[in-house]
Coordinates of C-alpha atoms in Angstrom, one line a residue:
M1 CA 16.9 -92.4 63.6
H2 CA 18.9 -91.3 66.8
R3 CA 16.0 -90.9 69.3
I4 CA 14.5 -93.7 72.4
V5 CA 12.1 -95.1 71.2
I6 CA 10.2 -96.0 74.3
F7 CA 9.9 -92.2 74.6
V8 CA 7.8 -92.1 71.2
V9 CA 5.6 -95.8 72.6
I10 CA 5.0 -93.4 76.8
I11 CA 4.2 -90.4 75.2
T12 CA 1.9 -91.8 72.4
L13 CA 0.1 -93.7 74.9
I14 CA -0.2 -91.3 77.1
N15 CA -1.5 -88.0 74.7
C16 CA -2.8 -90.6 72.3
S17 CA -3.7 -93.6 72.9
I18 CA -7.0 -95.1 73.7
F19 CA -8.4 -97.7 76.1
K20 CA -11.8 -97.5 77.4
A21 CA -11.6 -101.0 80.4
S22 CA -14.9 -103.1 81.0
P23 CA -17.3 -101.5 84.0
A24 CA -15.8 -103.8 86.4
I25 CA -11.9 -102.7 85.9
A26 CA -13.1 -99.1 84.7
N27 CA -15.5 -98.7 88.5
E28 CA -12.0 -100.5 90.5
T29 CA -9.1 -97.2 88.7
D30 CA -12.4 -94.7 89.1
E31 CA -12.8 -95.8 92.7
L32 CA -8.8 -96.0 92.9
R33 CA -8.4 -92.7 91.5
N34 CA -10.9 -90.2 93.3
Q35 CA -8.7 -91.9 96.9
Q36 CA -6.0 -90.6 95.3
L37 CA -7.7 -87.2 94.3
T38 CA -9.5 -87.3 97.8
E39 CA -5.4 -87.1 99.8
L40 CA -4.3 -84.9 96.4
A41 CA -6.8 -82.1 97.8
S42 CA -6.0 -83.0 101.7
L43 CA -1.7 -83.0 101.4
T44 CA -2.2 -79.8 98.9
T45 CA -4.2 -77.9 102.2
N46 CA -1.5 -79.6 104.6
E47 CA -4.7 -81.2 106.9
A48 CA -2.4 -82.7 108.8
M49 CA 0.5 -80.2 108.9
L50 CA 3.2 -82.0 107.6
N51 CA 6.4 -80.4 107.1
S52 CA 8.2 -79.9 103.7
G53 CA 9.8 -82.5 103.8
E54 CA 7.2 -85.0 104.7
R55 CA 4.5 -83.2 102.5
L56 CA 6.9 -83.6 99.8
A57 CA 8.0 -87.5 100.4
K58 CA 3.9 -88.3 101.0
S59 CA 3.2 -86.0 97.8
S60 CA 5.7 -87.2 95.6
E61 CA 4.9 -90.8 96.5
L62 CA 1.1 -90.5 95.5
Y63 CA 1.6 -88.7 92.3
F64 CA 3.6 -92.1 91.5
E65 CA 0.6 -94.4 92.7
Y66 CA -1.5 -91.8 89.9
T67 CA 1.1 -91.8 87.5
L68 CA 0.7 -95.9 87.2
L69 CA -2.3 -96.2 87.1
L70 CA -3.2 -93.8 84.7
W71 CA -0.3 -94.7 82.9
P72 CA 0.5 -98.3 83.0
E73 CA 2.9 -99.2 79.9
L74 CA 5.0 -96.7 82.0
G75 CA 5.0 -99.4 84.8
T76 CA 5.9 -101.8 81.9
Y77 CA 9.3 -99.9 80.7
M78 CA 10.0 -99.0 84.7
G79 CA 9.4 -102.5 85.5
F80 CA 6.8 -102.8 88.2
E81 CA 4.6 -104.7 88.4
K82 CA 0.9 -102.4 89.5
H83 CA -1.4 -102.3 86.3
Q84 CA -0.1 -104.2 83.8
D85 CA -3.5 -106.2 82.3
K86 CA -4.1 -102.7 81.4
W87 CA -4.0 -100.1 79.1
S88 CA -3.6 -96.4 79.8
D89 CA -7.2 -94.8 79.4
S90 CA -7.1 -91.7 77.4
S91 CA -10.7 -91.3 76.4
I92 CA -11.8 -87.9 75.9
A93 CA -13.6 -87.7 78.7
R94 CA -10.4 -89.2 80.4
H95 CA -8.4 -86.2 78.8
E96 CA -10.7 -83.6 80.0
K97 CA -10.4 -84.7 83.5
Y98 CA -6.4 -86.0 83.5
T99 CA -6.2 -81.8 82.3
E100 CA -8.0 -80.4 85.9
E101 CA -5.8 -82.9 87.9
T102 CA -2.4 -82.0 86.3
N103 CA -3.7 -78.2 87.4
K104 CA -3.8 -79.7 90.7
W105 CA -1.3 -81.7 91.1
F106 CA 1.1 -79.0 89.8
N107 CA -0.8 -76.4 92.5
L108 CA 0.3 -79.0 95.1
F109 CA 3.6 -79.1 94.4
K110 CA 3.7 -75.0 93.9
S111 CA 2.4 -75.0 97.0
I112 CA 5.3 -76.9 98.8
D113 CA 7.9 -74.2 100.6
P114 CA 11.8 -74.9 99.3
T115 CA 13.5 -73.4 101.8
N116 CA 13.9 -75.8 104.3
L117 CA 14.7 -78.9 101.9
S118 CA 17.6 -80.8 102.1
K119 CA 19.8 -80.2 98.7
E120 CA 18.5 -83.3 96.9
D121 CA 14.9 -82.7 97.7
R122 CA 15.0 -78.8 96.4
L123 CA 16.2 -80.9 92.7
N124 CA 13.6 -82.8 93.3
L125 CA 10.5 -80.6 93.5
T126 CA 11.6 -78.6 91.2
I127 CA 11.7 -80.9 88.5
L128 CA 8.3 -82.0 89.4
I129 CA 7.0 -78.7 89.1
Y130 CA 9.1 -78.1 86.1
T131 CA 7.9 -81.3 84.5
L132 CA 3.6 -80.4 85.7
E133 CA 4.7 -77.1 84.3
T134 CA 5.3 -78.0 80.6
E135 CA 3.1 -80.9 80.9
I136 CA 0.3 -77.5 81.3
A137 CA 2.3 -75.4 78.7
R138 CA 1.6 -78.3 76.0
E139 CA -2.4 -79.0 76.9
Q140 CA -3.4 -75.7 75.1
F141 CA -2.4 -77.3 71.8
D142 CA -4.5 -80.2 70.5
G143 CA -2.0 -82.5 69.7
M144 CA -4.5 -85.7 71.1
L145 CA -6.2 -85.7 67.7
M146 CA -3.2 -87.1 65.4
P147 CA -3.0 -90.8 67.5
I148 CA -1.2 -91.7 64.4
D149 CA 2.0 -90.9 62.8
Q150 CA 4.3 -92.8 60.1
L151 CA 6.4 -93.6 62.9
S152 CA 3.8 -94.5 66.0
G153 CA 0.5 -95.2 67.2
I154 CA -1.2 -98.1 68.3
Y155 CA -1.1 -100.2 65.3
Q156 CA 3.1 -100.5 65.9
D157 CA 3.1 -98.6 70.0
A158 CA 0.9 -101.9 71.1
A159 CA 3.6 -104.8 70.0
R160 CA 6.6 -102.9 71.2
V161 CA 5.0 -103.0 74.8
L162 CA 4.0 -106.4 74.7
A163 CA 7.5 -107.6 73.1
M164 CA 9.2 -105.1 76.9
M165 CA 6.9 -107.1 79.0
P166 CA 8.3 -109.8 81.2
V167 CA 7.4 -113.3 80.7
R168 CA 8.4 -115.5 84.0
N169 CA 5.3 -117.1 84.8
E170 CA 1.7 -117.8 84.3
H171 CA 0.5 -114.3 85.8
D172 CA 2.9 -112.5 83.3
L173 CA 1.5 -114.4 80.3
N174 CA -2.6 -113.6 81.8
N175 CA -1.2 -110.1 81.7
I176 CA -0.3 -110.1 78.0
I177 CA -3.2 -112.3 77.6
A178 CA -6.0 -109.2 79.1
R179 CA -3.6 -106.9 77.3
L180 CA -4.2 -108.0 73.7
S181 CA -7.9 -108.1 74.5
G182 CA -8.0 -105.1 75.2
I183 CA -6.1 -103.9 71.4
E184 CA -9.6 -104.2 69.7
M185 CA -11.2 -101.1 71.7
E186 CA -7.9 -99.2 71.2
V187 CA -7.8 -99.2 67.6
T188 CA -11.8 -98.2 68.2
H189 CA -11.1 -95.5 70.0
T190 CA -8.1 -94.5 68.0
I191 CA -9.9 -94.2 65.1
E192 CA -12.4 -92.1 67.3
W193 CA -9.7 -89.2 67.7
M194 CA -8.9 -89.8 63.8
K195 CA -12.5 -88.6 62.9
L196 CA -12.6 -85.9 65.7
G197 CA -9.0 -84.9 64.3
L198 CA -10.8 -84.7 60.3
E199 CA -13.4 -82.8 61.7
E200 CA -11.1 -80.1 63.0
G201 CA -9.5 -80.1 60.5
I202 CA -6.5 -81.5 62.5
T203 CA -3.5 -84.3 61.0
P204 CA -1.0 -85.4 60.4
P205 CA 0.7 -84.3 56.5
K206 CA -0.9 -87.1 54.0
V207 CA 2.4 -87.1 52.2
T208 CA 3.9 -88.7 55.6
L209 CA 0.8 -91.4 55.9
T210 CA 1.0 -93.3 53.0
N211 CA 3.4 -96.2 54.2
I212 CA 1.3 -96.8 57.3
P213 CA -1.4 -99.6 55.1
D214 CA 1.7 -101.5 54.6
I215 CA 3.1 -101.4 58.2
I216 CA -0.3 -102.8 59.2
N217 CA -0.5 -105.1 56.5
N218 CA 2.8 -106.6 57.0
Q219 CA 1.5 -108.0 61.0
L220 CA -1.3 -109.5 59.1
A221 CA 0.6 -111.2 56.3
V222 CA 3.1 -113.2 59.4
D223 CA 2.2 -116.9 59.6
I224 CA 0.3 -116.4 64.1
E225 CA 3.3 -118.0 65.0
Q226 CA 5.8 -115.1 64.2
S227 CA 3.0 -112.1 65.0
P228 CA 4.9 -109.2 66.7
Y229 CA 1.6 -109.5 69.6
L230 CA 3.1 -113.3 70.2
T231 CA 6.4 -112.9 70.9
A232 CA 5.4 -113.8 74.5
F233 CA 4.5 -117.3 73.5
A234 CA 7.8 -117.7 71.9
S235 CA 8.9 -120.2 74.5
K236 CA 8.1 -121.5 77.3
P237 CA 8.7 -119.6 80.5
E238 CA 10.2 -122.6 83.2
M239 CA 8.2 -121.6 85.6
V240 CA 4.6 -122.5 83.8
S241 CA 4.1 -125.9 83.0
Q242 CA 4.1 -127.5 79.1
Q243 CA -0.1 -128.0 79.6
T244 CA -1.1 -124.3 81.0
F245 CA 1.7 -122.5 78.7
N246 CA -0.1 -124.8 75.7
S247 CA -3.7 -124.1 76.9
L248 CA -2.5 -119.8 77.3
K249 CA -0.9 -119.5 73.7
A250 CA -3.9 -120.9 72.4
Q251 CA -5.4 -118.4 74.3
A252 CA -3.9 -115.3 73.1
Q253 CA -3.4 -116.7 68.7
K254 CA -7.4 -116.8 69.4
I255 CA -7.6 -113.1 70.2
V256 CA -4.9 -112.4 68.0
K257 CA -6.6 -113.8 64.8
N258 CA -10.0 -113.1 66.1
S259 CA -9.8 -109.2 67.6
V260 CA -6.6 -108.1 67.1
H261 CA -6.1 -108.7 63.1
P262 CA -9.8 -107.5 62.7
S263 CA -9.6 -104.4 64.2
L264 CA -6.1 -103.5 62.4
E265 CA -8.0 -104.1 59.7
M266 CA -10.6 -101.6 60.6
L267 CA -7.9 -99.1 61.2
H268 CA -6.3 -100.5 57.6
D269 CA -9.1 -99.9 55.9
F270 CA -9.9 -96.3 57.9
V271 CA -6.6 -94.9 57.3
V272 CA -6.9 -95.9 53.1
K273 CA -10.3 -94.3 52.8
E274 CA -10.4 -91.8 54.5
Y275 CA -7.8 -90.5 56.6
I276 CA -5.5 -90.4 54.3
P277 CA -7.3 -88.9 50.9
R278 CA -8.8 -86.7 54.0
S279 CA -5.6 -85.8 55.9
R280 CA -3.7 -82.2 55.4
E281 CA -1.3 -81.4 52.3
T282 CA 0.2 -78.7 54.4
I283 CA 3.0 -79.8 56.1
G284 CA 4.2 -77.6 58.7
L285 CA 2.3 -77.0 62.0
S286 CA 1.8 -73.6 61.9
N287 CA -0.4 -74.4 59.2
L288 CA -2.5 -75.5 62.1
P289 CA -5.1 -73.5 64.2
N290 CA -2.3 -70.9 66.8
G291 CA 0.5 -73.8 65.7
K292 CA 3.5 -71.3 65.5
A293 CA 2.8 -70.5 69.2
W294 CA 2.5 -74.2 69.0
Y295 CA 5.6 -75.3 67.8
T296 CA 7.1 -72.7 70.1
V297 CA 6.2 -74.7 73.2
N298 CA 7.3 -77.8 71.5
V299 CA 10.9 -76.1 71.0
Q300 CA 11.3 -74.5 74.4
E301 CA 10.1 -78.6 76.3
F302 CA 12.6 -80.7 73.8
T303 CA 15.3 -78.3 74.0
T304 CA 14.3 -77.2 77.8
T305 CA 15.3 -73.5 76.9
S306 CA 14.1 -70.6 76.0
L307 CA 15.1 -70.1 73.1
T308 CA 13.2 -68.7 69.9
P309 CA 12.6 -71.1 66.5
T310 CA 14.5 -67.7 64.6
Q311 CA 17.2 -67.9 67.2
I312 CA 17.3 -71.8 66.6
H313 CA 17.5 -71.7 62.7
E314 CA 20.4 -69.3 63.2
L315 CA 22.4 -71.3 65.1
G316 CA 22.1 -74.3 63.0
L317 CA 23.0 -71.9 59.7
K318 CA 25.9 -71.2 61.7
E319 CA 26.6 -74.2 63.4
V320 CA 26.5 -76.0 59.4
A321 CA 29.3 -73.6 58.2
R322 CA 31.5 -74.2 60.5
I323 CA 30.6 -78.3 60.4
R324 CA 31.0 -77.4 56.3
K325 CA 34.5 -76.6 56.8
E326 CA 35.6 -78.7 58.8
M327 CA 34.5 -81.6 56.2
E328 CA 36.4 -80.2 53.2
Q329 CA 38.8 -80.9 55.4
S330 CA 38.4 -84.6 55.7
I331 CA 38.0 -84.9 52.4
T332 CA 41.2 -83.2 51.2
S333 CA 43.1 -85.6 53.8
S334 CA 41.8 -88.7 52.6
G335 CA 43.7 -87.7 48.8
F336 CA 40.2 -87.5 46.9
E337 CA 40.3 -85.0 43.6
G338 CA 37.3 -83.6 43.2
S339 CA 34.4 -80.9 44.6
F340 CA 32.5 -81.8 47.7
D341 CA 29.5 -83.2 45.9
E342 CA 31.4 -85.4 43.3
F343 CA 32.7 -86.6 46.8
L344 CA 29.5 -87.1 47.9
H345 CA 28.6 -88.8 44.9
F346 CA 31.3 -90.8 45.3
L347 CA 30.2 -91.9 49.0
R348 CA 26.8 -92.8 47.5
D349 CA 27.6 -94.6 45.2
D350 CA 31.0 -97.1 45.7
P351 CA 29.1 -100.7 46.4
Q352 CA 32.9 -100.6 49.3
F353 CA 30.9 -98.8 51.7
Y354 CA 28.0 -100.9 52.2
F355 CA 26.8 -104.0 53.2
T356 CA 25.0 -106.8 51.2
D357 CA 24.4 -108.6 53.8
A358 CA 21.7 -108.0 56.8
E359 CA 23.7 -110.2 59.3
D360 CA 27.3 -108.4 58.4
L361 CA 25.3 -104.9 58.7
L362 CA 25.0 -106.4 62.1
R363 CA 28.2 -108.0 63.1
E364 CA 30.0 -104.7 62.8
Y365 CA 27.6 -103.0 64.6
R366 CA 28.4 -105.2 67.6
N367 CA 31.8 -105.8 67.1
I368 CA 32.2 -101.5 67.2
A369 CA 29.8 -102.2 70.4
K370 CA 32.8 -104.6 72.4
K371 CA 35.5 -101.9 71.3
A372 CA 33.8 -98.9 72.4
D373 CA 32.5 -100.8 76.1
A374 CA 36.5 -101.5 76.2
E375 CA 37.2 -97.6 76.6
L376 CA 34.7 -97.0 78.6
P377 CA 36.8 -96.8 82.1
K378 CA 39.0 -94.6 80.3
L379 CA 36.2 -91.3 80.4
F380 CA 33.5 -92.8 83.2
G381 CA 34.3 -93.0 86.4
L382 CA 30.6 -95.1 86.9
L383 CA 29.3 -98.0 84.3
P384 CA 25.5 -99.7 84.3
R385 CA 25.2 -102.9 85.2
T386 CA 22.6 -102.9 82.1
P387 CA 23.4 -104.8 79.6
Y388 CA 22.2 -103.8 76.2
G389 CA 22.2 -106.0 72.4
V390 CA 22.0 -104.7 68.9
I391 CA 19.3 -106.4 67.2
P392 CA 17.2 -105.9 63.5
V393 CA 14.3 -103.3 63.3
P394 CA 11.5 -105.3 63.3
A395 CA 10.1 -106.1 59.3
Y396 CA 6.7 -104.7 59.4
A397 CA 8.3 -101.3 60.4
E398 CA 11.7 -101.4 58.6
K399 CA 10.9 -99.0 55.6
S400 CA 9.2 -95.9 57.8
Q401 CA 12.2 -95.9 60.4
T402 CA 15.0 -94.3 60.2
T403 CA 18.7 -95.5 60.5
A404 CA 18.3 -96.8 64.5
Y405 CA 17.2 -96.2 67.8
Y406 CA 17.5 -97.3 71.2
E407 CA 15.4 -99.0 73.5
P408 CA 15.8 -98.9 76.7
G409 CA 16.3 -102.5 79.4
S410 CA 15.4 -102.4 83.1
L411 CA 17.1 -104.7 85.8
D412 CA 13.6 -105.1 87.6
A413 CA 11.6 -106.6 84.2
G414 CA 14.8 -108.5 83.1
R415 CA 15.5 -107.1 80.1
A416 CA 18.8 -105.4 78.3
G417 CA 18.5 -102.4 76.7
N418 CA 18.6 -102.5 72.8
F419 CA 20.1 -100.6 70.1
F420 CA 17.9 -101.5 67.0
A421 CA 19.7 -101.1 63.4
N422 CA 17.8 -100.5 59.9
T423 CA 18.7 -103.6 58.2
Y424 CA 16.4 -102.1 55.2
Q425 CA 17.7 -101.3 51.8
L426 CA 21.4 -102.1 52.9
A427 CA 22.4 -99.8 50.2
S428 CA 21.4 -97.0 52.2
R429 CA 23.4 -97.5 55.1
P430 CA 26.6 -96.8 54.7
K431 CA 29.3 -98.1 56.5
Y432 CA 31.1 -94.9 57.2
E433 CA 28.4 -94.0 59.9
M434 CA 28.6 -97.1 61.9
E435 CA 31.2 -95.9 64.7
A436 CA 29.5 -92.8 65.5
L437 CA 26.0 -94.2 65.5
T438 CA 27.2 -97.2 67.9
L439 CA 28.3 -94.4 70.6
H440 CA 24.9 -92.2 70.2
E441 CA 23.1 -95.5 70.5
A442 CA 24.4 -97.7 72.4
V443 CA 27.7 -96.8 74.5
P444 CA 29.4 -94.2 75.5
G445 CA 25.9 -92.9 74.0
H446 CA 22.1 -93.9 75.0
H447 CA 22.4 -97.2 77.1
L448 CA 25.4 -95.7 79.1
Q449 CA 23.0 -92.7 80.0
V450 CA 20.4 -94.4 80.3
A451 CA 20.9 -97.3 82.0
L452 CA 23.1 -94.9 85.1
Q453 CA 19.7 -93.2 85.7
Q454 CA 17.8 -95.8 86.2
E455 CA 20.0 -97.9 88.5
M456 CA 20.4 -94.6 90.8
Q457 CA 20.1 -94.8 94.0
D458 CA 18.2 -93.4 97.1
T459 CA 16.3 -91.6 94.0
P460 CA 12.5 -90.9 93.2
W461 CA 11.2 -92.2 90.5
F462 CA 10.4 -89.7 88.1
R463 CA 14.1 -89.0 88.2
K464 CA 14.3 -92.5 86.4
I465 CA 12.5 -91.7 83.6
P466 CA 15.0 -90.1 80.6
M467 CA 12.2 -87.9 79.7
Y468 CA 13.7 -84.3 78.8
T469 CA 14.9 -84.2 75.3
G470 CA 17.8 -81.8 75.2
F471 CA 19.9 -83.4 77.8
V472 CA 19.3 -87.5 76.5
E473 CA 20.2 -86.6 73.0
G474 CA 22.3 -83.5 73.6
W475 CA 24.3 -86.3 75.5
G476 CA 24.5 -88.8 72.5
L477 CA 25.4 -86.6 69.9
Y478 CA 28.0 -85.5 73.3
A479 CA 29.2 -88.5 72.9
E480 CA 29.7 -89.9 69.5
S481 CA 32.1 -86.5 69.8
L482 CA 34.5 -89.1 72.2
G483 CA 35.6 -91.7 69.1
E484 CA 38.5 -89.9 69.1
D485 CA 39.3 -90.4 72.3
M486 CA 38.2 -94.0 71.8
G487 CA 40.1 -94.4 69.1
F488 CA 37.9 -94.1 66.5
Y489 CA 36.9 -92.1 63.5
Q490 CA 41.0 -93.3 62.3
D491 CA 40.2 -93.5 58.0
P492 CA 39.0 -90.3 56.9
Y493 CA 36.4 -91.7 55.6
S494 CA 34.7 -92.8 59.2
K495 CA 36.2 -89.2 60.3
F496 CA 33.4 -87.8 57.7
G497 CA 30.8 -90.3 59.0
Q498 CA 31.3 -88.6 62.0
L499 CA 30.8 -85.0 60.5
T500 CA 27.7 -86.1 58.7
F501 CA 26.3 -87.4 61.7
E502 CA 26.9 -83.5 63.5
M503 CA 26.3 -81.8 60.2
W504 CA 22.9 -84.0 60.0
R505 CA 22.3 -82.3 63.3
A506 CA 22.8 -79.1 62.3
M507 CA 20.7 -79.3 59.7
R508 CA 18.0 -80.4 62.1
L509 CA 18.1 -76.9 63.3
V510 CA 17.5 -75.0 60.0
V511 CA 14.9 -77.5 58.5
D512 CA 13.0 -78.1 61.7
T513 CA 12.9 -74.5 61.7
G514 CA 12.4 -74.0 57.9
I515 CA 9.3 -76.4 57.9
H516 CA 7.2 -75.5 60.5
V517 CA 8.4 -72.2 60.5
F518 CA 9.7 -70.7 57.4
G519 CA 7.4 -72.1 55.3
W520 CA 9.8 -74.9 53.7
T521 CA 8.6 -77.2 51.5
R522 CA 9.4 -81.2 51.9
Q523 CA 11.8 -80.9 48.5
Q524 CA 13.7 -78.3 49.9
S525 CA 13.9 -80.0 53.1
I526 CA 15.7 -83.0 51.5
D527 CA 17.7 -80.9 48.9
Y528 CA 19.4 -78.9 51.5
F529 CA 20.2 -82.4 53.5
M530 CA 21.0 -83.9 50.3
A531 CA 23.5 -81.0 49.9
N532 CA 24.9 -80.5 52.9
S533 CA 25.9 -84.1 53.9
G534 CA 26.2 -87.8 52.5
K535 CA 23.5 -89.1 53.5
T536 CA 21.4 -91.6 51.1
E537 CA 18.3 -90.0 49.9
H538 CA 16.5 -92.8 51.5
D539 CA 17.4 -92.0 54.9
V540 CA 17.1 -87.7 54.5
T541 CA 14.0 -88.7 53.2
V542 CA 12.9 -91.2 55.9
E543 CA 14.3 -88.0 58.1
V544 CA 12.6 -85.4 57.0
D545 CA 9.3 -86.6 57.1
R546 CA 10.0 -88.1 61.2
Y547 CA 10.9 -83.4 61.2
I548 CA 6.8 -83.3 60.0
V549 CA 5.4 -85.0 62.1
W550 CA 7.2 -84.5 65.1
P551 CA 7.6 -81.1 65.6
G552 CA 10.3 -79.3 67.6
Q553 CA 12.1 -83.0 69.0
A554 CA 14.9 -83.2 66.1
T555 CA 16.3 -79.1 67.7
A556 CA 17.0 -80.6 70.6
Y557 CA 20.2 -82.8 70.4
K558 CA 22.4 -79.4 68.9
V559 CA 21.2 -77.9 71.4
G560 CA 22.1 -80.1 74.3
E561 CA 25.9 -81.3 73.1
L562 CA 27.0 -77.5 72.6
K563 CA 25.3 -77.3 76.2
I564 CA 27.5 -80.0 77.2
K565 CA 30.4 -79.0 75.3
A566 CA 30.4 -75.6 76.4
L567 CA 29.9 -76.3 80.2
R568 CA 33.6 -78.7 79.7
A569 CA 35.4 -75.5 78.4
K570 CA 34.1 -74.2 81.3
A571 CA 35.5 -77.0 83.3
E572 CA 38.6 -77.8 81.4
A573 CA 39.8 -73.8 82.3
S574 CA 38.8 -73.5 85.4
F575 CA 40.8 -76.7 86.3
G576 CA 43.7 -76.4 83.8
E577 CA 46.1 -79.5 83.9
N578 CA 44.0 -81.2 87.1
F579 CA 40.9 -81.3 84.7
D580 CA 39.7 -85.2 85.3
I581 CA 37.3 -85.7 82.2
R582 CA 35.6 -89.2 84.2
E583 CA 34.9 -86.8 87.0
F584 CA 33.1 -84.4 84.9
H585 CA 31.2 -87.2 83.0
D586 CA 30.4 -88.4 86.1
V587 CA 28.6 -84.9 87.5
V588 CA 27.3 -84.5 83.9
L589 CA 25.3 -88.0 84.4
G590 CA 25.3 -88.1 88.1
S591 CA 21.6 -86.8 88.9
G592 CA 19.6 -88.3 85.8
A593 CA 18.5 -86.2 82.7
V594 CA 17.2 -83.0 84.0
P595 CA 16.5 -79.7 82.0
L596 CA 20.1 -78.2 80.6
T597 CA 19.7 -74.6 82.8
I598 CA 19.7 -77.6 85.6
L599 CA 22.3 -79.1 84.7
E600 CA 24.6 -75.6 84.0
D601 CA 23.7 -75.3 87.4
N602 CA 25.1 -78.5 88.7
I603 CA 28.4 -77.9 86.7
N604 CA 28.9 -74.9 88.4
E605 CA 28.4 -76.0 92.3
W606 CA 30.4 -79.0 91.4
I607 CA 33.4 -76.7 90.3
A608 CA 32.5 -74.2 92.8
A609 CA 33.3 -76.9 95.2
E610 CA 36.6 -78.3 93.2
N611 CA 38.4 -74.6 93.6

């Protein structure tokens, strides 16, 4: 799938999940928020006559407290302690206030004069303003009216967040129990948003929703001991007595049986009886009100560029033609005698390219990852401390999830990063793609980049969140291209697999824009993929459905990769034989994930300073 799953979780929870706190908690939260907004107003008028650096520091700290209060799931991801017994409040009333408050934060940071700031503070201020500007642009559209799809929503995201929470002591377990208690209300309010979306005619396409009932049923069907909502209670923490643990576990199980499961059953029935039957038949975002403008904003947010959908479509066609020639050369080098289409059928149908046992698949991914680890010092001067593992996609969701995804770890939370590999339908998981996929999701791709970003010292919190898709996914795709330097892609099939993945991202530019701007059908999109890559039909279908419900996101990969490669070419030309690949990579990753315009500025400054 080539995405970082926590982005889906956080974005969904921020924009779509609904939690109505108990009156006592709500009052406490409102009081804290009002205090923060009062201080925000004071900083905006600069009552204390602070200089720019002091204003930025105090404003950033206050914005952090506000963000954690608004989105406690972000604290879970980052390993912070505050508000871990709460979910986000994204009720309709809260959402209206949030839109107003976002503009206030934007005005505050925009009012800070950057002239006398340090270089690093100017970058911090630029990123804050850019982020808030992007959020304001997104707020003009109605994404909150579509709180679930086949990839995310309360029916999947709550379990994911619970599984990330630390389990060290009684306090941690009580936080989990508090969140379990809030899921029923989350589901209730999610349904309210869905009903409003139906009234406005704003829903995900019907064709993408058909697996949701099965995903919900898969969670309900397992024995309570195996519930994805109770992973924290699988074993007793050392700091908790057996008696206390047994009592808390029984309490948690009771909540899951009497509250979580009935609420999921209610969601299931609503999806089956009302949501799917009344959801739209069309698939393009342009079919929704103001859809073309909505899609353009999405594309520019995800790519962090000003590229138009038409420019991206044309770039995709150009890249598809270029990569197709390389693929044909790879076929020739393999010794295969036959057409391109015949070679694709050979790859899809020959059993030599597929495992028949899930554990064998996972074992091979781990072997590839271990080999990649040993090659990293050749290409990077700085490596992360956070470890990572390779684990299967949860069974309840595997049918609708794509090939793989990465979930970041957190040293603060004592959590390793994880590369999730899909073991569903092994005949759709070819061996020749495994090297490129591992390099993308683990190292030197997502894990290396995200872990380094999280571990940056003396860096404000908002710089440690890998939120810019053009950079993050562009780096992941660029990381695949480093495979030859690392000793991978030695046989022609593996090389063809790497080219298939690159082709996949190029075709995304064509298909994503095709669906959402140029009126492509779902089948047309599937056929285009099948004609130009060795991907299996199941994998292609799941991917196309992903582009349908996540408009614009898939365009970021190729755009980001091409920018990184262009900057590397520029540096190589400038330094000549003195070009140091390790230093280049350290500069690219040194500021964390940033908009591509800022990345270009960073590289240009490095080149100028060294020359």
